[in-house]
Structures are given as C-alpha cells and as structure tokens.
C-alpha cells in the first residue's frame, strides 16, 4: 500500500532530481528570450530564437562535456540547414516532397552512430516538421529566421553550461541513484527466485529487463565519471562518486555470480526450504537498504539504520547451524555448503553496501581511488564514427536502414494525405510520427498507445480548466508549469510527458486564440492519425521481426562468454597479474548479455504470430545468461578467497567448455570445423574434481567421528572451493552442451530454412 509518506518522498525525489532540473533548464532557455525581447520591444525575433533553443535540447544528455558540446554544435548546424531547405522549397510542392523524403531518410539513418546520435537525428527531424508551422516568408526573412535559430542554439548551449556549473554533480548523482535503485530491486527479485518455484520463468524475464537497465546506467556512468576525471583531475567529490560506482559494479557482479541452479536447490533442500528463508530475507533487507541509499543521494539526508541488515545477517548465519542440527551430517553437508557459499556471498554484498555507507558518511579513508587512467580507458565503450559504418548499414540486413526507409514512407504518406485532404495542422501528424516511430514494432505500438492516452488525459484536464476559468494569467502560469513538467517527465514517463505537452500546447494556443476547444479537437484527431500511420508502417513495411534478428546478438554473447571463461581461468592461475583483464572481460560479457536481454524484450513485444520458436529462443537467452552467472560465481570466489593451485583437471574441463562454445559459434556462422577432444579424458577430469571434494568430505567425516566437530577456516574454504569449482564447472559443461544443441536447432530453423 502506498502511504502518504511514500507519496511525499516520491514528489521530493522528483523535485530534487536531475529530470526536473532538466525541465527547469529548458524552460529557462525558452522563457528568457521571450520575456527579454518582449520587454525591450523586439518580440518578433523571439519565436525563432526559442525554436533554436528548443530544437537543440535533445542532445543534452548525461555524458562527457566534450560529447555534449559536440552533439549540440552538430545539432545546431543540422537544424539550421534542414529548416532552410524546407522553408525555401515550400512554394515548390514536388521539390518539397522530394526534400522531405531525402531528409527523413538521411537524418533518421544517423541513428546508426548510437543513442546520442539518435537524439541529434531527432532534433533534425523535429526541425523539419516545425518548419511547416512557420508562415511563408521572403528569402531575406528566411535567412534572418535561420540566423536567429542559430542564436537560439548557442543560447541553449550557454544555458546548459551555466546549469552544469550551478549543479555540476546532479546528473551523476541521479545516475548513481537510479542504478542503486535498480540493483536494490534486482536483489529483491533474486531473493524471490530462491523459493518462488512456480513463478521463476516470470521472475527471470523481469530480471532480464533489470539487468539491461543496470548495464545501460553503468555504461553512462563510466563515460561520465572516468572522462570527467581525465578532464578535470581528481576531486574529493568525484572520487566519492567513483567509489560508489565501483561498489555498485561489484554488487551487480556478486548478484550475477549467484544465479543458482534452482533445480539443484530444489533437490538439495526438498522439504527443508524454510532454511532458505533467512537468506531470502537478508537479500530483501539489502535490496531495501540500497533503495533507501539511492533516495538519499538525491535527498542528502541521514543514512538509514543498519541494524535490520545486521540482524538479518545473523539470522542467515544461524540458519546454517539450524539446518545441520535438523538434517545431521554427513547428509547435511551439501546443503550446508550451499548455504555457507550463499552466506559468504551475502557477506561480500554487505561489505560493498558498507563501503557505500562509508563514502556517503564522508569517512576520510574512503576517498581514495587507485584506478589508473590507462586502466580506466579499458572500461569505456567508445562509439565509432567511421564513414565505413554507413556503407556497412546500407542494406536490408540493417535494422536502422529498414527503419529509415519505412519512416520516410510514413512521413511522405502523412504529408500527402494532409495536403490532399487539407487537414488542419498537418505538421502535428508528422510530429506524432517522428516522436513515436521506432525501429521495433513493440516500442512503436507502446509509444503510440501512451501518446494517445497522454493526449486524451491532457485534453480532458485542459478542457476542465478552460471551462472553469477564462483567466489568461492562469493559462500563462499553467503553460509554463506544464512545459517544465513535460520536459522533466518525457524520458521518465512518456505517457505523463505527452499529457503535459498537450496541456502546454492547448494553453499556449488559448493565449493566442480564445477558441481553445478547436485546438483540442484537432490535436486529438492528428495524434490518432499519426499514431495509426506509424504503427501500420512498422508492421507492414519491411518489418524486421526480432525472431529473425538474433543471430549476431547470440554470436556476440557466446563469444564474450568464452572470453570471460578464459579470463577466469587465467585469474585462477595468477590473481594479481590477471585481475584487470578479468574485470574488462566481465564488463564486456555483461554488456553482451544486456544486449541479448534487450533483444529478447523486443521479441516479447512483437505480435504473438511473429514470435516464432519462442521457447527455443528463451532457452538460448537463459543458457547464455546462466553461463555468465556460473562463470562469475567462480571468478567472484577466486577474487575474494585465498585459493589453492588450479589443477590440470580444471584447465581440461575449462578448455572443453570453451571448445563447446566455439562449436556453438561455428554452427551459427554455418562454418564446418573439426573440433577434437578426448571425452574419456574430460570425464576422468570431472571425476577427479568431484573426488577432490569427496576426499575432503571423507576426511572431515573422520574428524567428526574422532570428536573434532569444530571446523577451522582453512578446511572450510577448501571444502567450499572444491565443491564450487567441481559443481560449477560440471554445470558449465552441461550448459555449454545444451547451448550447442540449442544453436543447432536454431540454425536449422532460422538459417537453413531461409536457404531452402
């Protein structure tokens, strides 16, 4: 149940957050020219400057200052050029339609260069549409308008820089807060997986979404924090943010490292699942604690009480003893080791949470980061801007190429329909298309629905206010407030953002034209037309259903799983020399799996009739995901414990797994290669690994029979290591074999079938 206190907290977090700050920034950039130029008697120049400021705001997203500035400068040039072309060609309908088609394709195609480029592309397309709203002008007036747009663009760049100086860490704090909130929710979800047997598939699919979101936030934070340190050097506050970020990455890896074999858990604990409840409760408490800490990054309040964490930790430890007392050794040993491994992992999680608490509490020794600049570079994912990328994507195999084509057809079709039928404000239909149309059908459909619902909600609210009062002062105040809230919410909650955009447009129109109901009527109608065209085009024109678009994503995930496993093997052999390479491999595989999860989510949004072999694809996704977690489990144990020297059997089984992964890649590529491996040797290696654990267990049983019931730390760690290495490696080998079989079936259904 949502309490009043919770609602007040949500409102406080929103008002103090970076999204609302961004809304204020854009509103400031828009209002200042209007008010100033009106005051000095040059209001006629204000609209063009305001349009210039408004158009160049999209590229101003979290990231390095250099990339922000470059994006805005490119956006300024692009929007000026496109506006000039449209305005100059307005009298020539045929040339105008041709220009509309060329601009729509070329500018939407820019999205191949990544998310920031897609926002610059959006600015260009927005400029194209808004140019239709500008009244016919002489050539001189057009160039004056273009020049003033440029002034508006540079004015926004100055405003952005000014707001960055006023609150330099607001964006980073918001990102850190967001990632801790997501990780907290992820921890709580993983707690449910321990005991919610019937809901596991649903929970795992929800986990895919959270994993993708966490990885996206981590990527943005890497760019923002590490390039920021390079630019401005070290500062105490920046070091604190880097420390919190590093702890969040460590927490995420630890969570991934405990993607347990839940069928094995069910087998081991059977009717004794009550002993898992303490571990589940501890995960939930840690998740709630991280969520509270995420709020405090925005609120700047006192840290939450840590007592619930310590009590839950103590109860999880007691559960191990209670399980042993109830089931009795040696029968209880396997379950006890599972609980102990789980407890050790949770202790490590708790230590990372304590590290975050120490940083936030300004403990002096918590503000030193030893990460070298050249090491930090290896964790950054740099976007390539080579011209060759355009050439590579000029084919129907490119998702962006197909999207650019269908988007162009949709825009031209909408413009022709609007012109032929003389639809009022045709540019609103075009605006709806550019705002909601996306490369995937599911996202386009979702945004269409949100856009229509948001428009209806905004219209109803505006109608109610117009009916209550005719006051122009109230209309003006509400126009400003709704503008700020629209920009603040558009990324966070598109439906709410669309509602406030509608409210803003209606009240701005009401200030100029007393018949506000007319604009409401046309806005609803144009939104429905635009949304219908966008959805129909995405479904009918060169669709690229996600089912047929997964080969490269699977190849990438399998490749980086192999790299990660080999890096873990090297880490086991020499922890000090190979730790950096291991962490870089970990980062890359997490991103690869995140991309795979995102592709799977797009698949679930496609029409049911297009989700061919859904279960097979789901199995391939979960197999890759589970492999990452199993490898992370071994790597995390090695990093956090003193381990014995790795055996030749460990190396043999590891290489067999990598061989299976290579076979899976070859199958997907359609490459026939001979991979030789002696199964007898591999089976013997597996048996030896298991016997190592069994031998230690036997020695421990002898100690117990002699009355030596106390277990020393060294023996415990040896038992844990032997159990974890043997079981995780054998599990990984099984997973890799299942992956190979699944890829064979996928290749036969989706690749061989196409050739036939």
mmCIF file of C-alpha atoms in Angstrom, residues 367-721:
data_model
loop_
_atom_site.group_PDB
_atom_site.id
_atom_site.type_symbol
_atom_site.label_atom_id
_atom_site.label_comp_id
_atom_site.label_asym_id
_atom_site.label_seq_id
_atom_site.Cartn_x
_atom_site.Cartn_y
_atom_site.Cartn_z
ATOM 1 C CA UNK A 367 38.015 8.772 -0.639
ATOM 2 C CA UNK A 368 40.982 7.196 -2.400
ATOM 3 C CA UNK A 369 40.649 5.517 -5.771
ATOM 4 C CA UNK A 370 43.680 3.708 -7.127
ATOM 5 C CA UNK A 371 42.254 3.066 -10.612
ATOM 6 C CA UNK A 372 44.875 4.239 -13.109
ATOM 7 C CA UNK A 373 43.841 6.407 -16.029
ATOM 8 C CA UNK A 374 45.095 3.933 -18.616
ATOM 9 C CA UNK A 375 43.193 1.165 -16.813
ATOM 10 C CA UNK A 376 40.008 3.240 -16.712
ATOM 11 C CA UNK A 377 40.156 3.662 -20.509
ATOM 12 C CA UNK A 378 39.740 -0.086 -20.933
ATOM 13 C CA UNK A 379 36.330 0.083 -19.259
ATOM 14 C CA UNK A 380 34.973 2.735 -21.639
ATOM 15 C CA UNK A 381 32.898 1.664 -24.645
ATOM 16 C CA UNK A 382 33.797 4.161 -27.360
ATOM 17 C CA UNK A 383 31.300 4.862 -30.132
ATOM 18 C CA UNK A 384 32.896 4.597 -33.571
ATOM 19 C CA UNK A 385 32.119 7.362 -36.071
ATOM 20 C CA UNK A 386 33.820 5.947 -39.160
ATOM 21 C CA UNK A 387 32.178 6.577 -42.555
ATOM 22 C CA UNK A 388 32.530 2.869 -43.256
ATOM 23 C CA UNK A 389 29.721 2.211 -40.738
ATOM 24 C CA UNK A 390 27.301 3.949 -43.133
ATOM 25 C CA UNK A 391 28.419 1.691 -46.009
ATOM 26 C CA UNK A 392 28.032 -1.410 -43.837
ATOM 27 C CA UNK A 393 24.448 -0.451 -42.936
ATOM 28 C CA UNK A 394 23.253 0.361 -46.471
ATOM 29 C CA UNK A 395 21.433 -2.961 -46.860
ATOM 30 C CA UNK A 396 18.191 -4.637 -45.858
ATOM 31 C CA UNK A 397 20.098 -6.667 -43.267
ATOM 32 C CA UNK A 398 20.453 -3.436 -41.239
ATOM 33 C CA UNK A 399 17.629 -2.693 -38.791
ATOM 34 C CA UNK A 400 18.317 1.060 -38.986
ATOM 35 C CA UNK A 401 18.250 1.006 -42.813
ATOM 36 C CA UNK A 402 14.826 -0.653 -42.806
ATOM 37 C CA UNK A 403 13.582 1.791 -40.162
ATOM 38 C CA UNK A 404 14.828 4.785 -42.168
ATOM 39 C CA UNK A 405 13.006 3.520 -45.266
ATOM 40 C CA UNK A 406 9.679 2.851 -43.536
ATOM 41 C CA UNK A 407 9.952 6.116 -41.594
ATOM 42 C CA UNK A 408 10.463 8.007 -44.869
ATOM 43 C CA UNK A 409 7.425 6.367 -46.452
ATOM 44 C CA UNK A 410 5.312 7.117 -43.351
ATOM 45 C CA UNK A 411 6.332 10.806 -43.315
ATOM 46 C CA UNK A 412 5.753 11.326 -47.054
ATOM 47 C CA UNK A 413 2.424 9.463 -46.906
ATOM 48 C CA UNK A 414 1.243 11.546 -43.935
ATOM 49 C CA UNK A 415 2.250 14.789 -45.654
ATOM 50 C CA UNK A 416 0.472 13.822 -48.904
ATOM 51 C CA UNK A 417 -2.690 12.803 -47.009
ATOM 52 C CA UNK A 418 -2.623 16.052 -45.045
ATOM 53 C CA UNK A 419 -2.119 18.118 -48.208
ATOM 54 C CA UNK A 420 -4.720 16.322 -50.343
ATOM 55 C CA UNK A 421 -7.403 16.379 -47.654
ATOM 56 C CA UNK A 422 -6.382 19.829 -46.410
ATOM 57 C CA UNK A 423 -6.052 18.592 -42.818
ATOM 58 C CA UNK A 424 -5.648 21.361 -40.256
ATOM 59 C CA UNK A 425 -2.089 21.461 -38.861
ATOM 60 C CA UNK A 426 -0.705 18.540 -40.906
ATOM 61 C CA UNK A 427 2.631 19.038 -39.173
ATOM 62 C CA UNK A 428 1.059 17.677 -35.955
ATOM 63 C CA UNK A 429 0.567 14.338 -37.727
ATOM 64 C CA UNK A 430 4.221 14.413 -38.824
ATOM 65 C CA UNK A 431 5.261 15.370 -35.303
ATOM 66 C CA UNK A 432 3.387 12.398 -33.851
ATOM 67 C CA UNK A 433 5.150 10.053 -36.285
ATOM 68 C CA UNK A 434 8.680 11.276 -35.521
ATOM 69 C CA UNK A 435 8.051 11.149 -31.776
ATOM 70 C CA UNK A 436 6.610 7.629 -31.550
ATOM 71 C CA UNK A 437 8.002 5.694 -34.526
ATOM 72 C CA UNK A 438 10.872 3.394 -33.542
ATOM 73 C CA UNK A 439 12.786 0.578 -35.288
ATOM 74 C CA UNK A 440 10.867 -2.098 -33.339
ATOM 75 C CA UNK A 441 7.146 -2.736 -33.681
ATOM 76 C CA UNK A 442 6.624 -3.284 -29.949
ATOM 77 C CA UNK A 443 8.129 0.021 -28.866
ATOM 78 C CA UNK A 444 6.281 1.924 -31.625
ATOM 79 C CA UNK A 445 2.980 0.354 -30.571
ATOM 80 C CA UNK A 446 3.662 1.082 -26.880
ATOM 81 C CA UNK A 447 4.578 4.707 -27.537
ATOM 82 C CA UNK A 448 1.535 5.110 -29.790
ATOM 83 C CA UNK A 449 -0.717 3.899 -27.009
ATOM 84 C CA UNK A 450 0.982 6.131 -24.435
ATOM 85 C CA UNK A 451 0.847 9.112 -26.800
ATOM 86 C CA UNK A 452 -2.879 8.742 -27.450
ATOM 87 C CA UNK A 453 -3.708 8.146 -23.775
ATOM 88 C CA UNK A 454 -1.468 11.043 -22.710
ATOM 89 C CA UNK A 455 -3.068 13.337 -25.291
ATOM 90 C CA UNK A 456 -6.575 12.383 -24.128
ATOM 91 C CA UNK A 457 -5.680 12.888 -20.453
ATOM 92 C CA UNK A 458 -4.033 16.241 -21.199
ATOM 93 C CA UNK A 459 -7.007 17.343 -23.288
ATOM 94 C CA UNK A 460 -9.516 16.394 -20.575
ATOM 95 C CA UNK A 461 -7.538 18.284 -17.928
ATOM 96 C CA UNK A 462 -7.188 21.334 -20.195
ATOM 97 C CA UNK A 463 -10.891 21.283 -21.097
ATOM 98 C CA UNK A 464 -11.799 21.179 -17.414
ATOM 99 C CA UNK A 465 -9.621 24.194 -16.644
ATOM 100 C CA UNK A 466 -10.849 26.157 -19.691
ATOM 101 C CA UNK A 467 -14.449 25.524 -18.625
ATOM 102 C CA UNK A 468 -13.714 26.631 -15.046
ATOM 103 C CA UNK A 469 -11.870 29.867 -15.806
ATOM 104 C CA UNK A 470 -11.216 32.190 -18.785
ATOM 105 C CA UNK A 471 -8.245 33.832 -17.000
ATOM 106 C CA UNK A 472 -5.279 34.443 -19.328
ATOM 107 C CA UNK A 473 -2.980 34.753 -16.309
ATOM 108 C CA UNK A 474 -3.888 31.233 -15.180
ATOM 109 C CA UNK A 475 -3.398 29.959 -18.742
ATOM 110 C CA UNK A 476 0.071 31.540 -18.852
ATOM 111 C CA UNK A 477 1.136 30.130 -15.479
ATOM 112 C CA UNK A 478 -0.153 26.650 -16.382
ATOM 113 C CA UNK A 479 1.583 26.812 -19.769
ATOM 114 C CA UNK A 480 4.923 27.434 -18.012
ATOM 115 C CA UNK A 481 4.374 24.751 -15.349
ATOM 116 C CA UNK A 482 3.218 22.167 -17.894
ATOM 117 C CA UNK A 483 6.226 22.949 -20.119
ATOM 118 C CA UNK A 484 8.633 22.263 -17.246
ATOM 119 C CA UNK A 485 6.846 19.055 -16.226
ATOM 120 C CA UNK A 486 6.662 17.860 -19.839
ATOM 121 C CA UNK A 487 10.430 18.108 -20.304
ATOM 122 C CA UNK A 488 11.038 16.603 -16.855
ATOM 123 C CA UNK A 489 8.815 13.569 -17.459
ATOM 124 C CA UNK A 490 9.217 12.846 -21.169
ATOM 125 C CA UNK A 491 12.131 10.393 -20.629
ATOM 126 C CA UNK A 492 10.958 9.074 -17.263
ATOM 127 C CA UNK A 493 7.271 8.510 -18.077
ATOM 128 C CA UNK A 494 6.298 9.101 -21.702
ATOM 129 C CA UNK A 495 2.549 8.927 -21.079
ATOM 130 C CA UNK A 496 2.699 11.661 -18.410
ATOM 131 C CA UNK A 497 5.085 13.703 -20.556
ATOM 132 C CA UNK A 498 2.662 13.517 -23.505
ATOM 133 C CA UNK A 499 -0.187 14.692 -21.243
ATOM 134 C CA UNK A 500 1.746 17.771 -20.105
ATOM 135 C CA UNK A 501 2.888 18.549 -23.667
ATOM 136 C CA UNK A 502 -0.767 18.543 -24.726
ATOM 137 C CA UNK A 503 -1.724 20.788 -21.796
ATOM 138 C CA UNK A 504 1.088 23.192 -22.702
ATOM 139 C CA UNK A 505 0.116 23.377 -26.380
ATOM 140 C CA UNK A 506 -3.548 23.974 -25.547
ATOM 141 C CA UNK A 507 -2.830 26.798 -23.095
ATOM 142 C CA UNK A 508 -0.285 28.445 -25.410
ATOM 143 C CA UNK A 509 -2.876 28.281 -28.164
ATOM 144 C CA UNK A 510 -5.551 29.608 -25.779
ATOM 145 C CA UNK A 511 -3.350 32.649 -25.080
ATOM 146 C CA UNK A 512 -3.332 33.464 -28.807
ATOM 147 C CA UNK A 513 -6.800 32.242 -29.762
ATOM 148 C CA UNK A 514 -9.812 32.256 -27.444
ATOM 149 C CA UNK A 515 -11.290 29.178 -29.154
ATOM 150 C CA UNK A 516 -9.177 26.602 -27.269
ATOM 151 C CA UNK A 517 -11.644 23.781 -27.997
ATOM 152 C CA UNK A 518 -10.689 23.907 -31.660
ATOM 153 C CA UNK A 519 -7.064 23.078 -30.937
ATOM 154 C CA UNK A 520 -8.107 20.238 -28.595
ATOM 155 C CA UNK A 521 -10.230 18.694 -31.325
ATOM 156 C CA UNK A 522 -7.515 18.874 -33.981
ATOM 157 C CA UNK A 523 -4.782 17.704 -31.616
ATOM 158 C CA UNK A 524 -6.633 14.516 -30.698
ATOM 159 C CA UNK A 525 -7.524 13.770 -34.326
ATOM 160 C CA UNK A 526 -3.990 14.412 -35.642
ATOM 161 C CA UNK A 527 -2.435 12.326 -32.856
ATOM 162 C CA UNK A 528 -4.660 9.342 -33.704
ATOM 163 C CA UNK A 529 -3.911 9.668 -37.446
ATOM 164 C CA UNK A 530 -0.152 9.958 -36.865
ATOM 165 C CA UNK A 531 -0.077 7.044 -34.418
ATOM 166 C CA UNK A 532 -2.095 4.852 -36.805
ATOM 167 C CA UNK A 533 0.259 5.569 -39.712
ATOM 168 C CA UNK A 534 3.331 4.882 -37.529
ATOM 169 C CA UNK A 535 2.050 1.528 -36.248
ATOM 170 C CA UNK A 536 0.798 0.409 -39.671
ATOM 171 C CA UNK A 537 4.100 1.334 -41.352
ATOM 172 C CA UNK A 538 6.148 -0.500 -38.708
ATOM 173 C CA UNK A 539 4.007 -3.617 -39.105
ATOM 174 C CA UNK A 540 3.646 -3.673 -42.893
ATOM 175 C CA UNK A 541 6.742 -2.045 -44.422
ATOM 176 C CA UNK A 542 9.901 -4.164 -44.418
ATOM 177 C CA UNK A 543 9.350 -5.381 -40.839
ATOM 178 C CA UNK A 544 12.308 -6.950 -39.109
ATOM 179 C CA UNK A 545 10.813 -9.209 -36.502
ATOM 180 C CA UNK A 546 13.164 -9.835 -33.640
ATOM 181 C CA UNK A 547 12.914 -13.619 -34.036
ATOM 182 C CA UNK A 548 14.861 -13.345 -37.300
ATOM 183 C CA UNK A 549 17.270 -10.739 -35.989
ATOM 184 C CA UNK A 550 19.064 -12.552 -33.172
ATOM 185 C CA UNK A 551 21.963 -14.360 -34.831
ATOM 186 C CA UNK A 552 24.555 -11.600 -34.331
ATOM 187 C CA UNK A 553 23.407 -10.955 -30.763
ATOM 188 C CA UNK A 554 23.752 -14.658 -29.916
ATOM 189 C CA UNK A 555 27.194 -14.800 -31.558
ATOM 190 C CA UNK A 556 28.333 -11.800 -29.529
ATOM 191 C CA UNK A 557 27.070 -13.289 -26.250
ATOM 192 C CA UNK A 558 28.688 -16.680 -26.906
ATOM 193 C CA UNK A 559 32.000 -15.071 -27.904
ATOM 194 C CA UNK A 560 32.239 -12.955 -24.769
ATOM 195 C CA UNK A 561 31.172 -15.878 -22.590
ATOM 196 C CA UNK A 562 34.178 -17.728 -23.970
ATOM 197 C CA UNK A 563 36.495 -14.756 -23.398
ATOM 198 C CA UNK A 564 35.160 -14.361 -19.845
ATOM 199 C CA UNK A 565 35.705 -18.042 -19.031
ATOM 200 C CA UNK A 566 39.306 -17.940 -20.317
ATOM 201 C CA UNK A 567 39.942 -14.749 -18.320
ATOM 202 C CA UNK A 568 38.596 -16.531 -15.229
ATOM 203 C CA UNK A 569 40.936 -19.462 -15.870
ATOM 204 C CA UNK A 570 43.872 -17.042 -16.080
ATOM 205 C CA UNK A 571 42.691 -15.327 -12.893
ATOM 206 C CA UNK A 572 42.748 -18.670 -11.063
ATOM 207 C CA UNK A 573 46.355 -19.209 -12.158
ATOM 208 C CA UNK A 574 47.599 -15.710 -11.239
ATOM 209 C CA UNK A 575 45.194 -13.413 -9.430
ATOM 210 C CA UNK A 576 47.453 -10.341 -9.250
ATOM 211 C CA UNK A 577 48.617 -10.329 -12.867
ATOM 212 C CA UNK A 578 45.239 -11.064 -14.478
ATOM 213 C CA UNK A 579 42.726 -9.194 -12.336
ATOM 214 C CA UNK A 580 42.352 -6.184 -14.675
ATOM 215 C CA UNK A 581 41.912 -8.384 -17.761
ATOM 216 C CA UNK A 582 39.285 -10.391 -15.863
ATOM 217 C CA UNK A 583 37.309 -7.259 -14.952
ATOM 218 C CA UNK A 584 37.432 -5.913 -18.510
ATOM 219 C CA UNK A 585 36.186 -9.285 -19.811
ATOM 220 C CA UNK A 586 33.459 -9.218 -17.152
ATOM 221 C CA UNK A 587 32.317 -5.769 -18.276
ATOM 222 C CA UNK A 588 32.206 -6.826 -21.936
ATOM 223 C CA UNK A 589 30.223 -10.007 -21.307
ATOM 224 C CA UNK A 590 27.746 -8.147 -19.100
ATOM 225 C CA UNK A 591 27.132 -5.710 -21.973
ATOM 226 C CA UNK A 592 26.794 -8.558 -24.474
ATOM 227 C CA UNK A 593 24.229 -10.303 -22.270
ATOM 228 C CA UNK A 594 22.474 -6.977 -21.686
ATOM 229 C CA UNK A 595 22.114 -6.548 -25.469
ATOM 230 C CA UNK A 596 20.787 -10.107 -25.710
ATOM 231 C CA UNK A 597 18.267 -9.454 -22.939
ATOM 232 C CA UNK A 598 17.158 -6.217 -24.644
ATOM 233 C CA UNK A 599 16.653 -8.079 -27.930
ATOM 234 C CA UNK A 600 14.585 -10.698 -26.121
ATOM 235 C CA UNK A 601 12.424 -7.973 -24.569
ATOM 236 C CA UNK A 602 11.789 -6.549 -28.045
ATOM 237 C CA UNK A 603 10.814 -10.048 -29.158
ATOM 238 C CA UNK A 604 8.194 -10.288 -26.385
ATOM 239 C CA UNK A 605 6.668 -7.015 -27.667
ATOM 240 C CA UNK A 606 6.270 -8.313 -31.223
ATOM 241 C CA UNK A 607 2.877 -9.737 -32.278
ATOM 242 C CA UNK A 608 2.353 -13.277 -30.952
ATOM 243 C CA UNK A 609 2.121 -14.577 -34.514
ATOM 244 C CA UNK A 610 5.669 -13.318 -35.166
ATOM 245 C CA UNK A 611 7.258 -14.867 -32.054
ATOM 246 C CA UNK A 612 8.396 -17.998 -33.856
ATOM 247 C CA UNK A 613 10.004 -20.701 -31.670
ATOM 248 C CA UNK A 614 9.665 -18.511 -28.600
ATOM 249 C CA UNK A 615 10.635 -21.268 -26.153
ATOM 250 C CA UNK A 616 13.793 -22.146 -28.118
ATOM 251 C CA UNK A 617 14.903 -18.513 -28.121
ATOM 252 C CA UNK A 618 14.050 -18.155 -24.436
ATOM 253 C CA UNK A 619 16.210 -21.229 -23.720
ATOM 254 C CA UNK A 620 19.125 -19.775 -25.699
ATOM 255 C CA UNK A 621 18.874 -16.489 -23.803
ATOM 256 C CA UNK A 622 18.685 -18.187 -20.394
ATOM 257 C CA UNK A 623 21.542 -20.568 -21.241
ATOM 258 C CA UNK A 624 23.829 -17.657 -22.135
ATOM 259 C CA UNK A 625 22.676 -15.727 -19.076
ATOM 260 C CA UNK A 626 23.194 -18.722 -16.763
ATOM 261 C CA UNK A 627 26.661 -19.337 -18.167
ATOM 262 C CA UNK A 628 27.705 -15.775 -17.337
ATOM 263 C CA UNK A 629 26.442 -16.244 -13.800
ATOM 264 C CA UNK A 630 28.167 -19.597 -13.350
ATOM 265 C CA UNK A 631 31.486 -18.159 -14.584
ATOM 266 C CA UNK A 632 31.007 -15.092 -12.374
ATOM 267 C CA UNK A 633 30.436 -17.415 -9.405
ATOM 268 C CA UNK A 634 33.874 -18.981 -9.921
ATOM 269 C CA UNK A 635 35.549 -15.617 -10.589
ATOM 270 C CA UNK A 636 33.970 -13.976 -7.563
ATOM 271 C CA UNK A 637 35.115 -16.823 -5.300
ATOM 272 C CA UNK A 638 38.673 -16.600 -6.654
ATOM 273 C CA UNK A 639 38.772 -12.810 -6.183
ATOM 274 C CA UNK A 640 37.525 -12.924 -2.617
ATOM 275 C CA UNK A 641 39.241 -16.022 -1.187
ATOM 276 C CA UNK A 642 42.699 -17.477 -0.862
ATOM 277 C CA UNK A 643 42.557 -20.370 -3.308
ATOM 278 C CA UNK A 644 44.667 -23.442 -3.929
ATOM 279 C CA UNK A 645 46.711 -24.004 -7.068
ATOM 280 C CA UNK A 646 44.411 -24.829 -10.018
ATOM 281 C CA UNK A 647 44.628 -28.429 -11.197
ATOM 282 C CA UNK A 648 45.213 -29.726 -14.705
ATOM 283 C CA UNK A 649 41.689 -31.185 -14.495
ATOM 284 C CA UNK A 650 40.298 -27.669 -14.003
ATOM 285 C CA UNK A 651 42.123 -26.491 -17.127
ATOM 286 C CA UNK A 652 40.984 -29.535 -19.136
ATOM 287 C CA UNK A 653 37.284 -29.097 -18.339
ATOM 288 C CA UNK A 654 37.521 -25.319 -18.872
ATOM 289 C CA UNK A 655 39.013 -25.805 -22.333
ATOM 290 C CA UNK A 656 36.315 -28.378 -23.148
ATOM 291 C CA UNK A 657 33.660 -25.770 -22.275
ATOM 292 C CA UNK A 658 35.337 -23.123 -24.446
ATOM 293 C CA UNK A 659 35.513 -25.709 -27.243
ATOM 294 C CA UNK A 660 31.741 -26.252 -26.930
ATOM 295 C CA UNK A 661 31.200 -22.503 -27.064
ATOM 296 C CA UNK A 662 33.340 -22.244 -30.195
ATOM 297 C CA UNK A 663 31.319 -25.060 -31.759
ATOM 298 C CA UNK A 664 28.120 -23.129 -30.991
ATOM 299 C CA UNK A 665 29.554 -20.055 -32.732
ATOM 300 C CA UNK A 666 30.630 -22.120 -35.730
ATOM 301 C CA UNK A 667 27.148 -23.653 -36.001
ATOM 302 C CA UNK A 668 25.523 -20.200 -36.026
ATOM 303 C CA UNK A 669 28.037 -18.990 -38.628
ATOM 304 C CA UNK A 670 27.470 -22.085 -40.746
ATOM 305 C CA UNK A 671 31.165 -22.960 -40.509
ATOM 306 C CA UNK A 672 32.073 -26.641 -40.542
ATOM 307 C CA UNK A 673 35.175 -27.258 -38.456
ATOM 308 C CA UNK A 674 36.580 -30.301 -36.738
ATOM 309 C CA UNK A 675 36.976 -29.851 -33.011
ATOM 310 C CA UNK A 676 38.702 -32.845 -31.483
ATOM 311 C CA UNK A 677 38.515 -33.600 -27.791
ATOM 312 C CA UNK A 678 39.046 -36.786 -25.857
ATOM 313 C CA UNK A 679 35.793 -37.325 -23.951
ATOM 314 C CA UNK A 680 37.392 -40.052 -21.851
ATOM 315 C CA UNK A 681 39.987 -37.591 -20.533
ATOM 316 C CA UNK A 682 37.301 -34.975 -19.878
ATOM 317 C CA UNK A 683 35.131 -37.473 -17.988
ATOM 318 C CA UNK A 684 38.139 -38.530 -15.919
ATOM 319 C CA UNK A 685 38.905 -34.871 -15.176
ATOM 320 C CA UNK A 686 35.324 -34.351 -13.971
ATOM 321 C CA UNK A 687 35.543 -37.392 -11.733
ATOM 322 C CA UNK A 688 38.842 -36.167 -10.293
ATOM 323 C CA UNK A 689 37.348 -32.744 -9.490
ATOM 324 C CA UNK A 690 34.415 -34.401 -7.729
ATOM 325 C CA UNK A 691 36.730 -36.806 -5.892
ATOM 326 C CA UNK A 692 38.709 -33.838 -4.553
ATOM 327 C CA UNK A 693 35.564 -32.621 -2.814
ATOM 328 C CA UNK A 694 34.572 -36.152 -1.773
ATOM 329 C CA UNK A 695 38.044 -36.780 -0.315
ATOM 330 C CA UNK A 696 37.871 -33.584 1.751
ATOM 331 C CA UNK A 697 34.357 -34.564 2.868
ATOM 332 C CA UNK A 698 35.597 -38.032 3.893
ATOM 333 C CA UNK A 699 38.469 -36.536 5.900
ATOM 334 C CA UNK A 700 36.016 -34.190 7.561
ATOM 335 C CA UNK A 701 33.741 -37.123 8.448
ATOM 336 C CA UNK A 702 36.708 -38.865 10.067
ATOM 337 C CA UNK A 703 37.435 -35.744 12.132
ATOM 338 C CA UNK A 704 33.822 -35.615 13.310
ATOM 339 C CA UNK A 705 33.935 -39.295 14.296
ATOM 340 C CA UNK A 706 37.057 -38.563 16.336
ATOM 341 C CA UNK A 707 35.177 -35.795 18.134
ATOM 342 C CA UNK A 708 36.780 -32.873 16.244
ATOM 343 C CA UNK A 709 33.494 -31.096 15.496
ATOM 344 C CA UNK A 710 34.970 -27.605 15.215
ATOM 345 C CA UNK A 711 35.659 -26.665 11.592
ATOM 346 C CA UNK A 712 38.683 -24.425 11.004
ATOM 347 C CA UNK A 713 38.508 -21.664 8.398
ATOM 348 C CA UNK A 714 41.147 -23.184 6.117
ATOM 349 C CA UNK A 715 39.343 -26.537 5.875
ATOM 350 C CA UNK A 716 36.017 -24.769 5.340
ATOM 351 C CA UNK A 717 37.423 -22.713 2.456
ATOM 352 C CA UNK A 718 38.994 -25.809 0.892
ATOM 353 C CA UNK A 719 35.649 -27.620 1.074
ATOM 354 C CA UNK A 720 33.849 -24.608 -0.395
ATOM 355 C CA UNK A 721 36.417 -24.223 -3.170
#
